[in-house]
Coordinates of C-alpha atoms in Angstrom, one line a residue:
X1 CA 56.5 -59.8 15.9
X2 CA 54.0 -61.6 18.1
X3 CA 54.1 -62.3 21.8
X4 CA 51.7 -64.9 23.3
X5 CA 50.7 -65.6 26.8
X6 CA 48.4 -68.5 27.8
X7 CA 46.5 -67.8 31.0
X8 CA 45.6 -70.7 33.3
X9 CA 41.9 -69.8 33.2
X10 CA 40.6 -73.1 31.9
X11 CA 39.3 -71.3 28.8
X12 CA 42.5 -71.5 26.7
X13 CA 42.5 -67.7 26.4
X14 CA 45.5 -66.4 24.5
X15 CA 46.5 -62.8 25.1
X16 CA 48.1 -61.3 22.0
X17 CA 50.1 -58.0 21.6
X18 CA 51.2 -56.9 18.1
X19 CA 54.1 -54.5 18.0
X20 CA 53.0 -51.2 16.4
X21 CA 54.3 -50.4 13.0
X22 CA 55.8 -47.1 12.1
X23 CA 53.0 -44.6 11.2
X24 CA 54.6 -44.2 7.7
X25 CA 54.4 -47.9 7.1
X26 CA 50.8 -48.1 8.1
X27 CA 50.0 -45.2 5.9
X28 CA 51.2 -47.1 2.9
X29 CA 48.6 -49.8 3.6
X30 CA 45.7 -47.3 3.5
X31 CA 44.3 -45.1 0.8
X32 CA 46.2 -42.1 2.1
X33 CA 49.3 -42.9 0.1
X34 CA 49.8 -39.5 -1.3
X35 CA 50.3 -37.8 2.1
X36 CA 52.4 -39.0 4.9
X37 CA 50.4 -39.5 8.1
X38 CA 52.3 -36.9 10.1
X39 CA 49.9 -34.1 10.7
X40 CA 50.5 -32.5 7.3
X41 CA 47.7 -31.3 5.0
X42 CA 47.1 -32.8 1.6
X43 CA 44.6 -34.3 -0.8
X44 CA 42.5 -37.1 0.6
X45 CA 40.5 -39.5 -1.5
X46 CA 37.8 -42.0 -0.6
X47 CA 37.7 -45.2 -2.7
X48 CA 35.4 -43.6 -5.2
X49 CA 38.0 -40.8 -5.5
X50 CA 35.1 -38.3 -5.7
X51 CA 34.8 -35.7 -4.3
X52 CA 38.4 -34.8 -3.6
X53 CA 39.0 -33.0 -0.3
X54 CA 42.0 -31.7 1.6
X55 CA 42.5 -32.5 5.2
X56 CA 45.0 -32.6 8.0
X57 CA 46.0 -36.2 8.7
X58 CA 46.7 -36.9 12.4
X59 CA 47.9 -40.4 13.3
X60 CA 46.4 -42.1 16.4
X61 CA 48.8 -44.9 17.6
X62 CA 47.9 -45.2 21.2
X63 CA 44.5 -45.3 23.0
X64 CA 45.7 -42.8 25.6
X65 CA 46.4 -40.2 22.9
X66 CA 42.8 -39.9 21.7
X67 CA 41.3 -37.4 24.2
X68 CA 44.2 -35.0 24.1
X69 CA 44.4 -35.0 20.3
X70 CA 40.6 -34.3 20.0
X71 CA 40.7 -31.7 22.8
X72 CA 43.6 -30.0 21.1
X73 CA 41.7 -29.3 17.9
X74 CA 40.2 -25.9 17.2
X75 CA 37.8 -27.3 14.7
X76 CA 36.0 -30.6 14.0
X77 CA 37.6 -33.9 13.2
X78 CA 36.6 -37.4 12.0
X79 CA 38.1 -40.8 12.8
X80 CA 38.9 -42.8 9.7
X81 CA 40.4 -46.2 8.9
X82 CA 41.4 -47.5 5.4
X83 CA 39.3 -45.1 3.4
X84 CA 37.3 -47.8 1.6
X85 CA 34.0 -45.9 1.9
X86 CA 33.1 -44.8 -1.6
X87 CA 31.7 -41.3 -1.0
X88 CA 32.3 -38.5 1.4
X89 CA 31.4 -40.3 4.7
X90 CA 35.1 -40.7 5.4
X91 CA 36.0 -37.2 4.4
X92 CA 36.0 -33.8 6.2
X93 CA 37.0 -31.0 4.0
X94 CA 39.8 -28.7 5.2
X95 CA 39.7 -30.1 8.7
X96 CA 41.3 -33.0 10.6
X97 CA 41.1 -36.8 10.0
X98 CA 42.2 -38.9 12.9
X99 CA 43.8 -41.9 11.1
X100 CA 43.3 -44.9 13.3
X101 CA 45.3 -47.5 11.4
X102 CA 48.2 -47.2 13.9
X103 CA 46.0 -48.7 16.6
X104 CA 46.3 -52.2 15.2
X105 CA 47.0 -54.4 18.2
X106 CA 45.3 -57.7 18.8
X107 CA 44.5 -57.8 22.5
X108 CA 42.9 -61.1 23.2
X109 CA 41.5 -64.3 21.7
X110 CA 39.6 -67.2 23.2
X111 CA 40.3 -70.3 21.1
X112 CA 37.2 -72.0 22.4
X113 CA 34.5 -69.4 21.9
X114 CA 36.1 -67.5 19.0
X115 CA 35.9 -64.2 20.8
X116 CA 38.6 -61.8 19.5
X117 CA 39.4 -58.4 21.0
X118 CA 41.4 -55.9 19.0
X119 CA 42.0 -52.2 18.7
X120 CA 39.9 -50.4 16.2
X121 CA 42.6 -50.0 13.6
X122 CA 43.2 -53.7 13.0
X123 CA 42.0 -54.7 9.6
X124 CA 39.9 -57.6 8.5
X125 CA 43.0 -58.8 6.5
X126 CA 45.0 -58.9 9.7
X127 CA 42.3 -60.7 11.5
X128 CA 42.1 -63.4 8.8
X129 CA 45.9 -63.8 8.8
X130 CA 45.6 -64.6 12.5
X131 CA 42.3 -66.4 12.7
X132 CA 42.3 -68.7 9.7
X133 CA 45.3 -70.8 10.8
X134 CA 43.5 -71.2 14.1
X135 CA 40.3 -72.5 12.4
X136 CA 38.2 -69.3 12.5
X137 CA 36.7 -66.9 10.0
X138 CA 34.9 -63.6 10.0
X139 CA 31.2 -63.9 10.8
X140 CA 30.4 -61.2 8.2
X141 CA 32.7 -59.8 5.5
X142 CA 32.2 -57.2 2.7
X143 CA 33.8 -57.5 -0.7
X144 CA 37.1 -56.2 0.5
X145 CA 39.2 -57.2 3.5
X146 CA 41.0 -53.8 3.6
X147 CA 38.6 -52.5 6.2
X148 CA 39.4 -51.8 9.9
X149 CA 37.2 -53.1 12.7
X150 CA 36.3 -49.6 13.6
X151 CA 35.2 -48.9 10.1
X152 CA 33.3 -52.1 9.9
X153 CA 31.3 -51.1 13.0
X154 CA 30.9 -47.5 11.9
X155 CA 29.5 -48.6 8.5
X156 CA 27.8 -51.7 9.9
X157 CA 29.0 -53.6 6.9
X158 CA 27.1 -56.5 5.4
X159 CA 28.1 -59.5 3.2
X160 CA 26.9 -62.4 1.2
X161 CA 25.3 -64.0 4.2
X162 CA 23.0 -61.2 5.5
X163 CA 20.0 -63.4 5.1
X164 CA 21.4 -65.9 7.7
X165 CA 23.8 -63.8 9.7
X166 CA 22.7 -60.2 9.7
X167 CA 25.3 -57.3 9.7
X168 CA 28.7 -57.0 11.3
X169 CA 27.1 -55.3 14.2
X170 CA 25.1 -58.4 15.1
X171 CA 28.4 -60.1 16.0
X172 CA 30.0 -57.3 18.1
X173 CA 29.7 -58.1 21.8
X174 CA 31.2 -54.9 23.2
X175 CA 33.4 -51.9 22.4
X176 CA 34.8 -48.9 24.1
X177 CA 33.8 -45.4 22.9
X178 CA 35.8 -42.3 23.8
X179 CA 34.1 -38.9 23.5
X180 CA 35.8 -35.5 23.0
X181 CA 35.0 -34.6 26.6
X182 CA 37.3 -37.4 27.7
X183 CA 34.6 -39.7 28.9
X184 CA 34.9 -43.4 28.1
X185 CA 31.9 -45.7 27.7
X186 CA 31.8 -49.5 27.6
X187 CA 29.1 -50.2 25.1
X188 CA 27.3 -53.6 24.9
X189 CA 23.7 -54.6 24.0
X190 CA 22.8 -54.2 27.6
X191 CA 25.2 -51.6 29.0
X192 CA 25.1 -48.1 27.4
X193 CA 22.9 -49.9 24.9
X194 CA 21.7 -46.6 23.3
X195 CA 25.3 -45.7 22.5
X196 CA 25.9 -49.2 21.2
X197 CA 23.0 -48.8 18.8
X198 CA 24.0 -45.2 17.8
X199 CA 27.6 -46.1 17.1
X200 CA 26.9 -49.2 15.0
X201 CA 26.2 -47.7 11.6
X202 CA 26.9 -44.3 13.0
X203 CA 29.6 -43.4 10.4
X204 CA 32.2 -42.5 13.1
X205 CA 30.3 -39.6 14.5
X206 CA 29.4 -40.7 18.0
X207 CA 33.0 -40.8 19.3
X208 CA 36.2 -42.8 18.7
X209 CA 36.1 -46.5 19.1
X210 CA 39.3 -47.7 20.8
X211 CA 38.8 -51.4 20.8
X212 CA 36.0 -54.0 20.1
X213 CA 35.2 -57.6 20.8
X214 CA 34.0 -59.7 17.8
X215 CA 32.7 -63.3 17.8
X216 CA 34.4 -65.3 15.0
X217 CA 32.9 -68.4 13.2
X218 CA 34.7 -71.8 13.2
X219 CA 35.9 -73.3 9.9
X220 CA 37.9 -76.4 9.0
X221 CA 39.3 -75.4 5.6
X222 CA 40.0 -72.4 3.3
X223 CA 37.7 -74.1 0.7
X224 CA 34.3 -72.9 -0.3
X225 CA 31.8 -75.3 -1.9
X226 CA 30.7 -73.1 -4.8
X227 CA 28.0 -73.0 -7.5
X228 CA 27.3 -70.6 -10.3
X229 CA 23.8 -70.6 -11.9
X230 CA 22.8 -68.5 -14.9
X231 CA 19.4 -66.7 -14.7
X232 CA 17.4 -64.6 -17.1
X233 CA 15.4 -61.8 -15.5
X234 CA 14.4 -60.7 -12.0
X235 CA 11.8 -63.4 -11.6
X236 CA 14.4 -66.1 -12.0
X237 CA 16.7 -64.3 -9.6
X238 CA 14.0 -64.1 -7.0
X239 CA 13.1 -67.8 -7.4
X240 CA 16.7 -68.8 -6.9
X241 CA 17.0 -66.5 -3.8
X242 CA 14.0 -68.3 -2.4
X243 CA 15.2 -71.7 -3.3
X244 CA 18.6 -71.1 -1.6
X245 CA 17.5 -69.0 1.3
X246 CA 19.1 -71.4 3.8
X247 CA 22.5 -71.5 1.9
X248 CA 25.1 -69.6 3.9
X249 CA 26.4 -67.3 1.1
X250 CA 24.4 -66.1 -1.9
X251 CA 25.1 -63.2 -4.3
X252 CA 24.5 -62.4 -8.0
X253 CA 26.3 -60.6 -10.7
X254 CA 23.8 -58.9 -13.0
X255 CA 24.1 -57.4 -16.5
X256 CA 22.9 -53.8 -16.2
X257 CA 23.7 -52.9 -19.8
X258 CA 21.7 -55.4 -21.9
X259 CA 18.1 -54.9 -23.1
X260 CA 15.6 -57.0 -24.9
X261 CA 15.8 -60.7 -24.4
X262 CA 19.0 -60.3 -22.4
X263 CA 17.6 -57.7 -20.0
X264 CA 18.5 -58.4 -16.3
X265 CA 20.4 -61.6 -17.1
X266 CA 22.9 -62.7 -14.5
X267 CA 24.8 -65.3 -12.6
X268 CA 23.6 -66.5 -9.2
X269 CA 26.5 -67.6 -7.0
X270 CA 26.2 -69.6 -3.8
X271 CA 28.7 -71.1 -1.4
X272 CA 29.3 -72.7 2.0
X273 CA 32.4 -73.3 3.9
X274 CA 33.6 -76.8 3.2
X275 CA 33.1 -79.4 5.9
X276 CA 36.0 -81.5 4.7
X277 CA 39.1 -80.6 6.8
X278 CA 41.8 -79.0 4.7
X279 CA 44.7 -76.6 4.7
X280 CA 44.5 -73.5 6.9
X281 CA 47.1 -70.9 6.3
X282 CA 47.3 -67.1 5.8
X283 CA 46.7 -65.7 2.3
X284 CA 49.6 -64.5 0.2
X285 CA 49.9 -60.7 -0.3
X286 CA 48.5 -59.4 -3.7
X287 CA 51.1 -58.8 -6.4
X288 CA 49.0 -57.2 -9.1
X289 CA 48.6 -53.4 -9.3
X290 CA 46.5 -51.5 -11.7
X291 CA 49.4 -49.3 -13.0
X292 CA 47.8 -46.2 -14.4
X293 CA 44.8 -43.9 -14.7
X294 CA 42.5 -45.4 -17.3
X295 CA 41.3 -42.9 -19.9
X296 CA 37.8 -41.6 -19.5
X297 CA 36.6 -43.2 -22.7
X298 CA 37.7 -46.7 -21.7
X299 CA 34.5 -47.5 -19.8
X300 CA 31.6 -47.0 -22.2
X301 CA 28.4 -48.8 -23.0
X302 CA 30.1 -50.8 -25.8
X303 CA 33.0 -52.1 -23.7
X304 CA 30.8 -52.8 -20.7
X305 CA 28.3 -54.7 -22.9
X306 CA 31.2 -56.8 -24.4
X307 CA 32.5 -57.6 -21.0
X308 CA 29.1 -58.5 -19.7
X309 CA 28.5 -60.9 -22.6
X310 CA 31.8 -62.7 -22.0
X311 CA 31.3 -62.9 -18.2
X312 CA 27.8 -64.3 -18.6
X313 CA 28.8 -67.0 -21.0
X314 CA 32.3 -67.9 -19.6
X315 CA 31.1 -70.8 -17.5
X316 CA 30.0 -72.6 -20.7
X317 CA 26.8 -74.1 -19.3
X318 CA 23.8 -73.0 -17.2
X319 CA 25.1 -74.5 -13.9
X320 CA 28.6 -75.2 -12.7
X321 CA 29.7 -76.6 -9.3
X322 CA 33.3 -76.3 -8.1
X323 CA 35.6 -75.7 -5.2
X324 CA 37.1 -72.3 -4.5
X325 CA 39.5 -70.8 -2.1
X326 CA 37.8 -68.2 0.0
X327 CA 39.9 -65.4 -1.4
X328 CA 38.4 -65.3 -4.9
X329 CA 35.0 -66.1 -3.6
X330 CA 34.9 -63.2 -1.1
X331 CA 37.5 -60.8 -2.4
X332 CA 37.9 -61.0 -6.2
X333 CA 38.9 -57.4 -6.6
X334 CA 41.4 -57.3 -3.7
X335 CA 43.9 -59.3 -5.9
X336 CA 44.4 -56.1 -7.9
X337 CA 45.6 -53.1 -5.9
X338 CA 44.2 -49.7 -6.9
X339 CA 41.6 -51.2 -9.2
X340 CA 39.6 -48.0 -8.8
X341 CA 42.0 -46.4 -11.2
X342 CA 40.1 -48.2 -13.9
X343 CA 37.5 -45.5 -13.7
X344 CA 40.0 -42.7 -14.5
X345 CA 41.1 -39.7 -12.7
X346 CA 37.6 -38.3 -12.2
X347 CA 36.6 -41.3 -10.1
X348 CA 33.4 -43.1 -9.7
X349 CA 30.0 -43.0 -7.9
X350 CA 28.6 -46.1 -6.3
X351 CA 24.9 -46.5 -6.1
X352 CA 23.3 -49.1 -3.7
X353 CA 19.6 -49.4 -2.9
X354 CA 17.7 -51.7 -0.6
X355 CA 14.0 -52.1 -1.6
X356 CA 11.6 -54.0 0.6
X357 CA 10.1 -57.3 -0.6
X358 CA 6.7 -55.9 -1.4
X359 CA 8.2 -53.6 -4.1
X360 CA 11.4 -55.4 -4.8
X361 CA 10.4 -57.0 -8.1
X362 CA 8.7 -53.9 -9.6
X363 CA 11.3 -51.5 -8.3
X364 CA 14.3 -53.5 -9.4
X365 CA 12.9 -53.9 -12.9
X366 CA 12.2 -50.2 -13.2
X367 CA 15.6 -49.1 -11.9
X368 CA 17.5 -51.6 -14.1
X369 CA 15.6 -50.3 -17.1
X370 CA 16.6 -46.7 -16.2
X371 CA 20.2 -47.7 -15.8
X372 CA 20.3 -49.6 -19.1
X373 CA 18.7 -46.6 -20.9
X374 CA 21.3 -44.2 -19.5
X375 CA 24.3 -46.0 -21.2
X376 CA 26.4 -45.5 -18.0
X377 CA 26.0 -49.1 -16.7
X378 CA 28.9 -50.7 -14.9
X379 CA 30.3 -54.2 -15.3
X380 CA 30.6 -54.4 -11.4
X381 CA 26.9 -54.9 -10.5
X382 CA 25.9 -57.0 -7.5
X383 CA 22.4 -58.1 -6.8
X384 CA 21.5 -60.0 -3.6
X385 CA 18.9 -60.2 -0.8
X386 CA 18.7 -58.9 2.7
X387 CA 17.1 -61.2 5.4
X388 CA 15.0 -60.4 8.4
X389 CA 17.7 -60.2 11.0
X390 CA 17.5 -56.7 12.5
X391 CA 20.8 -54.8 12.9
X392 CA 21.4 -53.2 16.3
X393 CA 22.4 -50.0 14.6
X394 CA 19.7 -47.3 14.4
X395 CA 21.2 -45.9 11.2
X396 CA 22.2 -49.2 9.6
X397 CA 21.4 -49.5 5.9
X398 CA 20.1 -53.1 5.3
X399 CA 16.4 -53.9 5.5
X400 CA 14.6 -57.0 4.4
X401 CA 14.3 -57.2 0.6
X402 CA 16.5 -56.8 -2.5
X403 CA 19.7 -54.8 -2.8
X404 CA 21.6 -53.7 -5.9
X405 CA 25.0 -52.1 -5.9
X406 CA 27.0 -50.8 -8.9
X407 CA 29.6 -48.3 -9.9
X408 CA 29.2 -45.4 -12.4
X409 CA 32.1 -43.6 -13.9
X410 CA 32.0 -39.9 -13.3
X411 CA 30.7 -38.3 -16.5
X412 CA 30.0 -34.5 -16.5
X413 CA 26.4 -33.6 -16.3
X414 CA 25.3 -37.2 -16.6
X415 CA 26.3 -39.3 -13.6
X416 CA 25.1 -37.3 -10.7
X417 CA 21.7 -36.5 -12.3
X418 CA 21.2 -40.2 -13.0
X419 CA 22.1 -41.3 -9.5
X420 CA 19.7 -38.7 -8.0
X421 CA 17.0 -39.8 -10.4
X422 CA 17.6 -43.4 -9.3
X423 CA 17.4 -42.2 -5.6
X424 CA 14.0 -40.7 -6.2
X425 CA 12.8 -44.0 -7.8
X426 CA 14.2 -45.8 -4.8
X427 CA 12.1 -43.5 -2.6
X428 CA 9.0 -44.2 -4.7
X429 CA 9.4 -48.0 -4.0
X430 CA 9.9 -47.5 -0.3
X431 CA 13.6 -48.2 -0.3
X432 CA 16.8 -46.4 0.8
X433 CA 20.4 -45.8 -0.3
X434 CA 23.6 -46.9 1.5
X435 CA 25.1 -43.8 3.2
X436 CA 28.7 -45.1 3.3
X437 CA 28.7 -45.6 -0.5
X438 CA 27.0 -42.3 -1.4
X439 CA 28.4 -39.0 -2.8
X440 CA 25.3 -37.5 -4.4
X441 CA 22.0 -38.0 -2.5
X442 CA 20.3 -34.8 -1.5
X443 CA 19.4 -33.7 2.1
X444 CA 15.7 -34.3 1.4
X445 CA 16.4 -37.8 0.1
X446 CA 18.6 -38.8 3.0
X447 CA 16.2 -37.4 5.6
X448 CA 13.4 -39.5 4.0
X449 CA 15.5 -42.6 3.7
X450 CA 16.6 -42.4 7.4
X451 CA 13.7 -40.9 9.4
X452 CA 15.6 -41.5 12.7
X453 CA 18.4 -39.2 11.7
X454 CA 17.3 -36.6 14.3
X455 CA 17.3 -39.2 17.0
X456 CA 20.8 -40.2 15.9
X457 CA 22.1 -36.6 15.9
X458 CA 21.5 -36.5 19.7
X459 CA 24.4 -39.0 20.1
X460 CA 26.8 -37.2 17.7
X461 CA 29.9 -36.0 19.4
X462 CA 30.0 -32.2 18.9
X463 CA 33.7 -32.3 18.0
X464 CA 33.1 -34.8 15.2
X465 CA 31.7 -34.3 11.7
X466 CA 32.0 -35.5 8.1
X467 CA 31.5 -34.0 4.7
X468 CA 28.6 -36.5 4.2
X469 CA 26.8 -35.5 7.4
X470 CA 27.1 -31.8 6.7
X471 CA 25.9 -32.3 3.2
X472 CA 22.8 -34.3 4.1
X473 CA 21.8 -32.3 7.2
X474 CA 22.9 -28.8 6.2
X475 CA 24.6 -28.4 9.6
X476 CA 27.6 -26.4 8.5
X477 CA 25.4 -24.0 6.6
X478 CA 23.6 -23.3 9.8
X479 CA 26.7 -22.4 11.7

């Protein structure tokens, strides 16, 4: 139920309050479906489903509850949202997860400026359901809308428009941060700016975000003007990226399994919001569910190669232009709930590098050859470019250059050695890996990828930790 109050401010500001859902209902919308969010202890999975950790799940439904619930802990905790991080950055083994999805209230919206204020547990899906009918869209969105605002800030998410819009953090104007000592900080680019920079991309370790203000972008239709262009090799990809560097959204699917004449073939996709006024309405809820754990043998080099050949040729000609609803353009995988079950009960590892321009061609070719040689290539491989817009986050992942992201099924004695080998290659080419998607990089690799990690650690709340942070810094071993 929605209550609306229009203030006589001359700015057409609408104040919105959403009635809180029951914690159990909110839990069903997250990845914590196997354990009721009532303070019980149970198995917790990230989206990659590896590693599997146990934790006590404590729901946070009201802002005033945060200091008391943190202060009442006798061990460390971690605020979490929808659990869509792939690795262990949203896990804390055998300790407490503060589940923020109950704090999902829309607090304010300015229909002239597009400024939206909401609690940290509101999801991008819920923002879109509210904003699209009013002619606004997210300024930056990842490949899933099942992410909370707090999670989007903590991971400083990026999308298909990084080259023209930067990261999510570039569009956050302010947020409140609550520390375990009970202090509350209003963080903006100019007020408590060092906390603003540490929290954006800070993986939830600087404190608990209670609410945030985000600047939305105007649209006139749900439609995306869309093109798909086949390319053969990294040189053609780089040429297309340069040619369309002013286009709002660009991204590529790349075949990581093929060798020989088909090596590094792919499909370059570009799109822009239609300027032709059209229908604006909320999206329907997804109806498809991946119903079972796929057997471990289902994803192998032969089946992936077959899929990649079909996907590359399905458009029938080298270049196709069409119109697309924004849902399949931005969120093709969201239409199938629990699609991560495709990788089987052992789960998956995601690998994502960012290599700077000076080494992007050579590094990408070398890494793609290593992936193809491994026989573990995924059909979900995304290649795109990062632009020159600097994120405000000191630990943010994007840097100018080329980024590749793909999923590997967990194979005993194969997957982790491969990913660590690829991480070393990324180091050799001056790149870095994405922390929020990692479950395998070593402490030495992380500390080289992110040389400012010691500066960041000065802002970490002593009551907060994560399995990822302990793994890549060795902090728990030092206790």
